[in-house]
Coordinates of C-alpha atoms and ligand atoms in Angstrom, one line a residue:
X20 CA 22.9 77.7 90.5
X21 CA 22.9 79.7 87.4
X22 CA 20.4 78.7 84.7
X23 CA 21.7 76.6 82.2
X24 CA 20.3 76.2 78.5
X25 CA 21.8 72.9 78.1
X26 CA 21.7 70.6 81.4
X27 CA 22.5 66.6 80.5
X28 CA 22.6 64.5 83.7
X29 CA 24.2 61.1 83.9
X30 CA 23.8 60.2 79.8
X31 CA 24.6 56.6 79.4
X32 CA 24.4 55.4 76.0
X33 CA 25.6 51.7 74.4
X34 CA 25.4 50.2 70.9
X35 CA 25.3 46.1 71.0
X36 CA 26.4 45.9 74.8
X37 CA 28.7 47.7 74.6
X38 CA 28.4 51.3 76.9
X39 CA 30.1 54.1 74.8
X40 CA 28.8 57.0 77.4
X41 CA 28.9 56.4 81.1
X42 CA 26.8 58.6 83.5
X43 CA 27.6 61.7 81.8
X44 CA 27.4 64.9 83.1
X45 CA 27.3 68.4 80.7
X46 CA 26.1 71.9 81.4
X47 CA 25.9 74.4 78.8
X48 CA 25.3 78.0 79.6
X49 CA 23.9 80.9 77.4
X50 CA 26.3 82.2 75.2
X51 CA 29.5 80.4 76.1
X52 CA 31.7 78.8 73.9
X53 CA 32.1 75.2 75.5
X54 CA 35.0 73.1 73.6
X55 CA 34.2 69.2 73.5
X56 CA 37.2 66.9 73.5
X57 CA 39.0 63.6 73.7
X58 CA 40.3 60.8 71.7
X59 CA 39.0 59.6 68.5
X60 CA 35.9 56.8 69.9
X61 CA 36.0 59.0 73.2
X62 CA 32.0 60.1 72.8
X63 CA 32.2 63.1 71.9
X64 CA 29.9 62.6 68.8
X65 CA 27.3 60.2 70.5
X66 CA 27.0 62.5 73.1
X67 CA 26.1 65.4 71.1
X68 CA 23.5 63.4 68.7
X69 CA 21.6 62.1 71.3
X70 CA 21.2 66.2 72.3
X71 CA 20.6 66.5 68.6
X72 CA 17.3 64.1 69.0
X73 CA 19.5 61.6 66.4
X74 CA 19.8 58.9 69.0
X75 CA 18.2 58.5 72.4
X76 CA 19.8 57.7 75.6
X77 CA 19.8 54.5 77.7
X78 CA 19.1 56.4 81.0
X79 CA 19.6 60.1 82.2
X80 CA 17.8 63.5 81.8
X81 CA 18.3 66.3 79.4
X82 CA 16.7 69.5 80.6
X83 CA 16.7 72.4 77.6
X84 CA 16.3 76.2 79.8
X85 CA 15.8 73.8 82.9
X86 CA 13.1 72.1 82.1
X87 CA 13.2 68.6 81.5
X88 CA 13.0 67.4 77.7
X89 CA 12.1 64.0 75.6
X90 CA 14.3 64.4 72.4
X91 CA 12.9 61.4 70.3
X92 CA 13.4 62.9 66.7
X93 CA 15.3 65.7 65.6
X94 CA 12.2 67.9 65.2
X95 CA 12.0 67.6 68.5
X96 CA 15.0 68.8 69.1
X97 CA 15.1 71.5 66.4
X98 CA 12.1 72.9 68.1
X99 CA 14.3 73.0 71.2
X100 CA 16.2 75.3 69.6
X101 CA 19.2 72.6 69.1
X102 CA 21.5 72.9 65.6
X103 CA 24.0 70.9 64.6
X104 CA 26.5 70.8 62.1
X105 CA 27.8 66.9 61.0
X106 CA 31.5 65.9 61.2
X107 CA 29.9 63.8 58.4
X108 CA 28.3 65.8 55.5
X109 CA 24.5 65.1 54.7
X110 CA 24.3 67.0 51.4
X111 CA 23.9 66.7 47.9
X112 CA 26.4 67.7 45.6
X113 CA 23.7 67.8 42.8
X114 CA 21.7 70.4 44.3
X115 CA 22.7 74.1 44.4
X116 CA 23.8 75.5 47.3
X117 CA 20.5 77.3 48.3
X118 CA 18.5 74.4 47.8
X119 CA 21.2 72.1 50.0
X120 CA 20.5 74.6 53.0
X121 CA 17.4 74.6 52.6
X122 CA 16.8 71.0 52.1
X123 CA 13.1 69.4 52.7
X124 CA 12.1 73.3 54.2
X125 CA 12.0 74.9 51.0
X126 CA 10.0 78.3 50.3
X127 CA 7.0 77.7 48.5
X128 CA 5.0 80.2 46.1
X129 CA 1.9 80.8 46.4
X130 CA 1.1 78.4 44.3
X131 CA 3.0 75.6 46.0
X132 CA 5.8 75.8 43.6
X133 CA 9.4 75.7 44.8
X134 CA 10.4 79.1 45.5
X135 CA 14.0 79.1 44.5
X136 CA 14.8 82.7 44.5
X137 CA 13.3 82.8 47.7
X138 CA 15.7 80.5 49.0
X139 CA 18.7 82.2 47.4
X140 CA 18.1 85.7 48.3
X141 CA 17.7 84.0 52.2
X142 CA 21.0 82.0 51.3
X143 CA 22.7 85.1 50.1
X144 CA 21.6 86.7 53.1
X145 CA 22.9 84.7 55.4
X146 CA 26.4 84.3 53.9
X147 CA 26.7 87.9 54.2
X148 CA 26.1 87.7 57.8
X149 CA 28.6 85.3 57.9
X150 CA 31.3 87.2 56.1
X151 CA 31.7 84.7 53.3
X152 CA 31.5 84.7 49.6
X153 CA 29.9 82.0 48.6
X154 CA 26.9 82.1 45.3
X155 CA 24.1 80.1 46.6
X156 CA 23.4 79.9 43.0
X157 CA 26.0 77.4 42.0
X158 CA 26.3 73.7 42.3
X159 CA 27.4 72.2 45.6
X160 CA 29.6 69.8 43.8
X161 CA 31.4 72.7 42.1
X162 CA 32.6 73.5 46.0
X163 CA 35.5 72.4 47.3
X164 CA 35.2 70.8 50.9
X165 CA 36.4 73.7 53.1
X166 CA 33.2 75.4 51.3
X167 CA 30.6 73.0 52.1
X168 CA 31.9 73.2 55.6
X169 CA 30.6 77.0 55.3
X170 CA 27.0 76.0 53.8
X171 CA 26.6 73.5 56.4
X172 CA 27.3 76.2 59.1
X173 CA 24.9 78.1 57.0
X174 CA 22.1 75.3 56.7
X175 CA 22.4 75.3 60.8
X176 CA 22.2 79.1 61.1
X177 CA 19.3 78.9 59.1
X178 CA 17.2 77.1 61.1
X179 CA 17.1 79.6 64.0
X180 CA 19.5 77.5 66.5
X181 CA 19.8 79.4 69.8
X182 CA 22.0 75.8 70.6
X183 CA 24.6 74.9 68.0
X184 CA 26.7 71.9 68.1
X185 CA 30.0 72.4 65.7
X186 CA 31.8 68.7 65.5
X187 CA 34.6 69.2 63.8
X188 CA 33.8 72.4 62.1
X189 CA 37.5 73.8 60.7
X190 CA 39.0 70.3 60.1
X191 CA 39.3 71.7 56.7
X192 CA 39.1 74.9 56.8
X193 CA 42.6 76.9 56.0
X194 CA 44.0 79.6 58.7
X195 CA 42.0 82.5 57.1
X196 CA 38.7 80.8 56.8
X197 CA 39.2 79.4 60.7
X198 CA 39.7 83.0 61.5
X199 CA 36.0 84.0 59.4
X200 CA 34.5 81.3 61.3
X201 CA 35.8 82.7 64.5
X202 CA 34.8 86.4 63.8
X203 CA 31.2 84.2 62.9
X204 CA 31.2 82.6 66.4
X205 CA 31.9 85.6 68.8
X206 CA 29.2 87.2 66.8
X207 CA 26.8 84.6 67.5
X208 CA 27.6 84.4 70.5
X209 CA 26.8 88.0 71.1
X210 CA 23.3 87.3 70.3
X211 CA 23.2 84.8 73.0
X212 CA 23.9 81.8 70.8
X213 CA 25.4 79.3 73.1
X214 CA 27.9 77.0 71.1
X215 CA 29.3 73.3 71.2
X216 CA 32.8 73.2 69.5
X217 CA 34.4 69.8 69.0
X218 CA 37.7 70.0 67.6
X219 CA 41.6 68.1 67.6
X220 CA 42.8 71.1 67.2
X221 CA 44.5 72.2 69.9
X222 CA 45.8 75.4 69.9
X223 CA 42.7 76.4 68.6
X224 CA 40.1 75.4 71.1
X225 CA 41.9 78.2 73.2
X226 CA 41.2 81.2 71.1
X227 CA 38.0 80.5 70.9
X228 CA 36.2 78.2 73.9
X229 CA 35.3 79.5 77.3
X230 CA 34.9 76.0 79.2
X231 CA 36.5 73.4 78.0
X232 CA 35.2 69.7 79.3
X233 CA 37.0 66.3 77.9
X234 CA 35.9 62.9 78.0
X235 CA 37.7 59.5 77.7
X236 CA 36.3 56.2 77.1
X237 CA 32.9 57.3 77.3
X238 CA 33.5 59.2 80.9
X239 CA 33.3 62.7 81.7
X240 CA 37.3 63.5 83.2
X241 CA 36.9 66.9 83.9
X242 CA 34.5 70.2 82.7
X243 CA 36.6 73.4 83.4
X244 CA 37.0 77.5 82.7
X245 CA 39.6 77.5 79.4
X246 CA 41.5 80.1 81.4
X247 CA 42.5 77.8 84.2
X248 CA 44.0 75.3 81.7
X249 CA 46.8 74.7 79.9
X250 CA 47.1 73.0 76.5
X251 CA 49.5 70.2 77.9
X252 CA 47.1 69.9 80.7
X253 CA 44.1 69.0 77.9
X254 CA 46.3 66.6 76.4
X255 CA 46.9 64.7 79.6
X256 CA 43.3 64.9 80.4
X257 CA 42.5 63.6 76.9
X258 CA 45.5 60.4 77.0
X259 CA 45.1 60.1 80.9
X260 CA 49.0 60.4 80.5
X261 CA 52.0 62.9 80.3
X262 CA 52.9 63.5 76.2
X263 CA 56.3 62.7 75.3
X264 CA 56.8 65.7 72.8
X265 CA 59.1 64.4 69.7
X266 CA 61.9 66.8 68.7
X267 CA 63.2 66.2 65.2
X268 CA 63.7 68.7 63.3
X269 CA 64.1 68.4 59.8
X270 CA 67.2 69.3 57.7
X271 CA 67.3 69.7 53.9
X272 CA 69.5 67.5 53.3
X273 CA 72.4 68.4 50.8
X274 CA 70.3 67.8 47.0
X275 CA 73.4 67.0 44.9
X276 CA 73.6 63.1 47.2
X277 CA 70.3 62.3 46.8
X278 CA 68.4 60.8 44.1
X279 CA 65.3 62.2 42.4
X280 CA 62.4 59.3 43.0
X281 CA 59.8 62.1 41.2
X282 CA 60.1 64.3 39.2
X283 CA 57.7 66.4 37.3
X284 CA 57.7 68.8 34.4
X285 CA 56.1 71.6 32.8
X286 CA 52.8 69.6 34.3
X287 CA 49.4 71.3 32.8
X288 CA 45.9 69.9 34.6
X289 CA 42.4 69.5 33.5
X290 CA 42.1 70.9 37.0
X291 CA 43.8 73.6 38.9
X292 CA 47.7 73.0 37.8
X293 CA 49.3 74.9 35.4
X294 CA 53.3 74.5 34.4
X295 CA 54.4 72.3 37.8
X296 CA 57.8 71.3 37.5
X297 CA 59.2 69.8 40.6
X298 CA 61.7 67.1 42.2
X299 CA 61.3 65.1 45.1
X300 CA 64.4 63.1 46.3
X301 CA 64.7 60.1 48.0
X302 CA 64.3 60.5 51.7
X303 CA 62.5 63.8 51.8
X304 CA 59.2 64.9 52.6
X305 CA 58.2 67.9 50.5
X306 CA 55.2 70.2 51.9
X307 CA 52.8 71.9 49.2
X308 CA 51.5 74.6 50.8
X309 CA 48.9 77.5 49.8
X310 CA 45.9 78.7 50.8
X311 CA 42.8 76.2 50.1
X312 CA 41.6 76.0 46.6
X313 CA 44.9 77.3 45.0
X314 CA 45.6 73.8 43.2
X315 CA 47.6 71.5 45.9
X316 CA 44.8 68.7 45.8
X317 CA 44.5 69.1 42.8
X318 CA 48.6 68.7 41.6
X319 CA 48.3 65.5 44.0
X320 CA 44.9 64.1 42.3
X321 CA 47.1 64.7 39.1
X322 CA 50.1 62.1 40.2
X323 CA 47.6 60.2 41.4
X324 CA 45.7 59.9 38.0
X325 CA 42.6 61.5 38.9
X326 CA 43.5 65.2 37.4
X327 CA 43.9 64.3 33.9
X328 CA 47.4 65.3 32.5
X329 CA 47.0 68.1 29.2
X330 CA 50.6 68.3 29.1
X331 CA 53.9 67.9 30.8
X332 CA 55.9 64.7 31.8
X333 CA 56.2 62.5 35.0
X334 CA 58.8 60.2 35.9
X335 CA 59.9 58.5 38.5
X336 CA 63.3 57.4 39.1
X337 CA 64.5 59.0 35.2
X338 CA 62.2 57.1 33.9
X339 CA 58.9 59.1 32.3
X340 CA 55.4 57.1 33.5
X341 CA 52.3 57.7 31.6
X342 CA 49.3 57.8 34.7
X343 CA 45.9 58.2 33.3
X344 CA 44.3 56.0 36.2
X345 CA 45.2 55.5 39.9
X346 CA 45.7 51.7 39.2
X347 CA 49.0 52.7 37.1
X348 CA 49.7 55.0 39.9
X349 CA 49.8 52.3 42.5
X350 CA 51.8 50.2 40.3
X351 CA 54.9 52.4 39.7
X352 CA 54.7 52.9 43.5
X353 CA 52.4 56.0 43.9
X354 CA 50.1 55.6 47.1
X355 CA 47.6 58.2 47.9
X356 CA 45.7 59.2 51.1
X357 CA 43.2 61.6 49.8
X358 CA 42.0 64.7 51.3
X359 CA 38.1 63.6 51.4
X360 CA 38.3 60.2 52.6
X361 CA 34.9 59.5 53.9
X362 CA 33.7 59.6 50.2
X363 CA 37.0 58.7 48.2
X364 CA 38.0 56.0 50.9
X365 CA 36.3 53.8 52.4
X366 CA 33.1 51.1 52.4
X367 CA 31.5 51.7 55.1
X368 CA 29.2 48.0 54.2
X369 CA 32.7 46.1 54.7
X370 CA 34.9 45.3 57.7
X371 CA 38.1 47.2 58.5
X372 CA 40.0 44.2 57.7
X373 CA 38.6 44.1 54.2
X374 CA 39.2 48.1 53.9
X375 CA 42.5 47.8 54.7
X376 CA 43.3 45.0 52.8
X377 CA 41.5 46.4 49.6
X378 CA 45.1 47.8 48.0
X379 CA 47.0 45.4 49.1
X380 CA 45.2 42.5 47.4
X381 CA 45.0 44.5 43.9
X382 CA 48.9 45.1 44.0
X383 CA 48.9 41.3 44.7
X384 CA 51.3 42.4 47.9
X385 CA 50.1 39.3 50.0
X386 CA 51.6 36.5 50.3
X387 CA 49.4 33.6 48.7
X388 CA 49.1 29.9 49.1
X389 CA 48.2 27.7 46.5
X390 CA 45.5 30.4 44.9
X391 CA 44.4 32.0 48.1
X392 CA 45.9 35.0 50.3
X393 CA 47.5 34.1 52.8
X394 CA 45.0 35.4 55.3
X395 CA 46.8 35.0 58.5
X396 CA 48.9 37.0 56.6
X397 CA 46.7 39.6 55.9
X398 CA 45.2 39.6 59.7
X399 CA 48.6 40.5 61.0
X400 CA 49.3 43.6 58.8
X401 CA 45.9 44.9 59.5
X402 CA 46.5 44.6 63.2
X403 CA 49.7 46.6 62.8
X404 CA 48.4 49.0 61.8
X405 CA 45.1 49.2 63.9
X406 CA 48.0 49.1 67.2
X407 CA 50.1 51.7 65.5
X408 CA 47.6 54.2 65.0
X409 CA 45.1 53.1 67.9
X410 CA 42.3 52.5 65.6
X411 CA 39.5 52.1 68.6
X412 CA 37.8 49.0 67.8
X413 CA 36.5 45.6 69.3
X414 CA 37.4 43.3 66.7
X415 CA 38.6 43.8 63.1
X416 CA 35.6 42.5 61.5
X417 CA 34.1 45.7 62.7
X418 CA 31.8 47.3 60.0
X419 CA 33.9 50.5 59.4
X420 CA 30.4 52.5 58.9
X421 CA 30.3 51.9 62.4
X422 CA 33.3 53.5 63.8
X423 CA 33.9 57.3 65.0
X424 CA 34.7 59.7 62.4
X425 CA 38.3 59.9 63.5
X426 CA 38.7 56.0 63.5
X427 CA 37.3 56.0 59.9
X428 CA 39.7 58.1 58.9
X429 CA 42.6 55.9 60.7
X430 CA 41.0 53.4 58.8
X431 CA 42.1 54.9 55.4
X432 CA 45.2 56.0 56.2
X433 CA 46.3 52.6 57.1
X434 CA 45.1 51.2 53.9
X435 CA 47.2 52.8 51.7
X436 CA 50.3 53.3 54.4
X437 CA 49.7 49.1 54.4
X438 CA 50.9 48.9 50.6
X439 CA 54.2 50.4 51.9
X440 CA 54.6 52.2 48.5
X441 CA 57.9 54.7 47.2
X442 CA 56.0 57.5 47.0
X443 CA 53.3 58.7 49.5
X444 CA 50.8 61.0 48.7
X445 CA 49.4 62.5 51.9
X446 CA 46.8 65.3 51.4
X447 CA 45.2 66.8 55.1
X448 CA 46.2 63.6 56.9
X449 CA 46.0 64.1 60.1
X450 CA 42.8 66.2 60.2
X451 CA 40.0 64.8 62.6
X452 CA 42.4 62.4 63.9
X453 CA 43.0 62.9 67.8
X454 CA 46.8 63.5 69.4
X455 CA 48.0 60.6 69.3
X456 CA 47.8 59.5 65.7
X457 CA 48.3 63.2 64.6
X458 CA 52.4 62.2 66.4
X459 CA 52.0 59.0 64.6
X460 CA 51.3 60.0 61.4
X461 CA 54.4 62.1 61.3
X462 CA 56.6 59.8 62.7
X463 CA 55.4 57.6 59.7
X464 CA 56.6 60.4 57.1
X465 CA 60.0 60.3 58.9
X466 CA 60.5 56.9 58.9
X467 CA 59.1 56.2 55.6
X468 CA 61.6 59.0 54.3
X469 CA 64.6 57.8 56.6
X470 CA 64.3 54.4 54.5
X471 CA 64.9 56.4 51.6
X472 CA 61.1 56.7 50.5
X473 CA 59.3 60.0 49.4
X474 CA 56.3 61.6 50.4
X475 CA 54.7 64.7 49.2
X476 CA 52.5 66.6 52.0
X477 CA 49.6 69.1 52.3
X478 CA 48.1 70.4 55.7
X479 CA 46.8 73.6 57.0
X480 CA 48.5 73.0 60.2
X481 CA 51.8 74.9 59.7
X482 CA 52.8 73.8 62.5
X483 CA 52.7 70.2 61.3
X484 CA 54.2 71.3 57.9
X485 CA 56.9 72.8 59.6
X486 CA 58.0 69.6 62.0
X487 CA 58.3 67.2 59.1
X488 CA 58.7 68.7 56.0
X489 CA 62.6 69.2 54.3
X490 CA 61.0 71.6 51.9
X491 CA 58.0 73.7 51.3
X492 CA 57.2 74.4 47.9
X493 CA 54.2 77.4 47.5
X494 CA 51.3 77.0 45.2
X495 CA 49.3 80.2 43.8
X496 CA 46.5 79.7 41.5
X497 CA 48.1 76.6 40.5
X498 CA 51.4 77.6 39.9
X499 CA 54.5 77.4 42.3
X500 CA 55.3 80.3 43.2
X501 CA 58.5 80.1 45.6
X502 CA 60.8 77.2 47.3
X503 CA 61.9 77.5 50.4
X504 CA 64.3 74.9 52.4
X505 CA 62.8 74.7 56.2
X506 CA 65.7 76.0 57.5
X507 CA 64.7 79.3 55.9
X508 CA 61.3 79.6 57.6
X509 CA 61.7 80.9 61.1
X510 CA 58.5 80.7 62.4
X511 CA 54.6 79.3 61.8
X512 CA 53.8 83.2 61.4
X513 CA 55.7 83.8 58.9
X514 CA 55.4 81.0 56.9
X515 CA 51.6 82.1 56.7
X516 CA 52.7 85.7 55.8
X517 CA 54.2 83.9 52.9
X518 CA 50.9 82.6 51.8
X519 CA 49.2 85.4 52.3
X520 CA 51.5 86.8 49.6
X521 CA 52.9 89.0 52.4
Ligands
LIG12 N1 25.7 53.7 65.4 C1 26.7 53.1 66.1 N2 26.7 51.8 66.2 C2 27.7 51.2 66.9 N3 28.7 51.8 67.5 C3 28.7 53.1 67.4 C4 27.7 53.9 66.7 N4 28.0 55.2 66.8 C5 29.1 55.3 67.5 N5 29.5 54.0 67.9 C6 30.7 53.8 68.8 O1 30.7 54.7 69.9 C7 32.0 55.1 70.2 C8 32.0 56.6 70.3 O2 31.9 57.1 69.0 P1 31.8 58.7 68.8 O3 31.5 58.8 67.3 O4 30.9 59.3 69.7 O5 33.3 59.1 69.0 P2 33.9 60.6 68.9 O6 34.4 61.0 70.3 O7 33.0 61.5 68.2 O8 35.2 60.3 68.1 P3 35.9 61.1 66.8 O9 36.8 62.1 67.4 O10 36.7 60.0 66.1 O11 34.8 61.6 66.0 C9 32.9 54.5 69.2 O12 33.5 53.3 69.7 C10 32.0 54.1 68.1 O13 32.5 53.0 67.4
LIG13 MG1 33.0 62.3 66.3

């Protein structure tokens, strides 16, 4: 048998009785690439942070270069060599960037002073190695998310990992800074790195992994070479069924017929947008596309009232609407699923029932009796939604803090989808969400847009952009650059040559 770095033998792991790994089994061997997947609440997480020292294991062994290891904190594993970078971000956004990766192991002066030149110039130095452009010097809050995904990476590289654990690590990252990261993983694993990639991205796990091993329900299905798989052979490993693939296309349908629900002019941002004019009709879905940072989140944040508006008018259906706050946004119909939702979202304290319901008891949209909701009511639409988008949980009083990351996320979308608004808002959706909903989510878009409602949408999958969008409108440096119906983008490629400016 060769020898591997990472052996874990029959991990079982439950939180309040109920088992959430089952007699798992997971080799990792030096230098290889070895993808981690399944459904959202599959394990994939708990797995991995009980090798990260975070939780401990029920029963089962962990042996670290074949001998056997007690992980109890997560010095101990650190000192085993094992990294980890967090589907959920630990940092803080008040700190620089330096000081965020080297958090509580700061360079002293001699004279026990914090050394933070020290930790820049070591900051500096590892962003160089990683072929990213990033001044340790600034503020973390000043990055946007795909960014702090990079110092994370950073913070784990940092700390000398011969074993790091990626969960989740290019959910929003765009196409180019996937690729960087890539280029930064075969390079590490040159230097005998061995690496743990979660991801829900498909098509990327086989660029990139070597083995490839997929758990469902807390069980291990199958650990196999990538090469000897198929990407519709991971998805049936992950549902434990055959996909049924949906074939819509969309058409742009003919302008002239179709009302304008929003339309915005001459729109000039506190933020990131400068002179936006655009329409979106009734029944379409319009994709905003560019490469990350160029002002989509920020034109969204905008209708939303959370980019404050210098100049330039709004209005929906003819009529111009002053937004200065989301509330007024989510009265004239505006709903928006934002693309940092862990932060933006949710409270993690309360149920998911409460989170869902949140919106829909400020726009008053359930039913009441006497002065009460109607909280029958109110069960029933949060069940909905939990079915339709497989939110994997026991009950719905479940604290949402205690969900996967992927089922948090479900958890948001569902909140705002639940107010059923005229306009829908959807920035990075379906990112960290597993097959499944990812299909769900934009067979929502279509139907919401078949009954004649809008929806604006921003993804780095182009592929997703592609299956559901009537129109694409490019963003550069905050202004739109070029419209283009679907129909005139042949391919995925070329609609990123577009963005690339090509
Ligand atoms: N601290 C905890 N307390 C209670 N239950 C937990 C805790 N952590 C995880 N769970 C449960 O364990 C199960 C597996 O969660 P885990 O986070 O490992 O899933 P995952 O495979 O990483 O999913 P995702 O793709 O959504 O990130 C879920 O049902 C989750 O609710
Ligand atoms: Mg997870």
């Amino acid at each position: 048998m060769e020898s591997a770095i990472v052996r874990m033998s029959d991990i079982t792991k439950s939180f309040n009785h109920v088992t959430v790994l089952k007699k798992v089994n997971f080799e990792l061997y030096p230098g290889e690439v070895h993808a981690l997947l399944g459904e959202n609440g599959a394990g994939k997480s708990t797995l991995m942070k009980i090798l990260r020292g975070i939780y401990q294991p029920d029963s089962g062994e962990i042996r670290i270069q074949e001998k056997v290891v007690h992980l109890n904190t997560t010095s101990d594993a650190l000192n085993n060599g094992v990294a980890m970078v967090f589907q959920e971000f630990s940092q803080v956004p008040t700190l620089t960037v330096a000081q965020n990766i080297f958090l509580t192991r700061e360079f002293r002066s001699k004279l026990n002073l914090l050394d933070d030149h020290q930790c820049e110039v070591r900051a500096k130095e590892i962003f160089d190695d990683m072929g990213v452009d990033i001044d340790p010097k600034q503020l973390l809050s000043n990055l946007s998310t795909g960014y702090r995904q990079l110092t994370e990476i950073a913070k784990a590289l940092s700390q000398n990992a011969r074993i790091l654990i990626l969960d989740e690590p290019t959910a929003s990252l765009t196409e180019t800074e996937t690729q960087a990261l890539f280029n930064l993983i075969r390079r590490l694993k040159k230097n005998g790195i061995s690496i743990i990639y979660i991801s829900h991205r498909m098509e990327e796990i086989f660029k990139i992994s070597d083995r490839i091993t997929i758990l469902r329900d807390g069980q291990k299905i199958v650990t196999e070479d990538a090469k000897n798989l198929n990407i519709q052979q991971v998805i049936e490993h992950i549902i434990g069924q055959k996909k049924q693939e949906s074939k819509e296309i969309p058409v742009s349908r003919d302008e002239k017929d179709q009302q304008v629900l929003l339309e915005i002019n001459h729109l000039e941002c506190e933020r990131g947008v400068h002179d936006v004019s655009l329409k979106l009709h009734c029944g379409e879905v319009l994709g905003i596309a560019g490469l990350m940072g160029n002002g989509q989140s920020e034109l969204m944040q905008a209708i939303f009232g959370m980019n404050p508006i210098r100049a330039g008018e709004i209005l929906i259906r003819e009529k111009i609407v002053k937004i200065t706050d989301p509330a007024m946004s989510m009265k004239a119909g505006i709903a928006m699923i934002p693309e940092d939702r862990r932060n933006k979202g949710l409270i993690l304290m309360h149920t998911i029932r409460e989170n869902i319901m949140m919106p829909m008891i400020k726009l008053n949209r359930l039913p009441r009796r006497k002065f009460f909701i109607d909280e029958k009511k109110g069960s029933q639409v949060v069940n909905h939604y939990v079915k339709r988008l497989n939110i994997r949980c026991d009950s719905i009083y479940k604290q949402v803090g205690l969900l996967s990351g992927g089922n948090q996320q479900k958890v948001v979308i569902a909140k705002w989808l639940s107010t059923n608004p005229d306009i829908l808002l959807m920035d990075e959706p379906t990112v960290g969400v597993d097959i499944g909903a990812k299909q769900e989510i934009i067979d929502i878009m279509r139907a919401l847009a078949k009954e004649g409602k809008g929806v604006i949408f921003i993804t780095s999958e182009l592929k997703e952009m592609l299956s559901v969008c009537n129109r694409i409108m490019i963003i550069q440096n905050g202004h739109i650059t070029r419209e283009l119906k679907n129909s005139e983008i042949q391919s995925e490629e070329r609609l990123n040559q577009i963005l690339q400016g090509a």
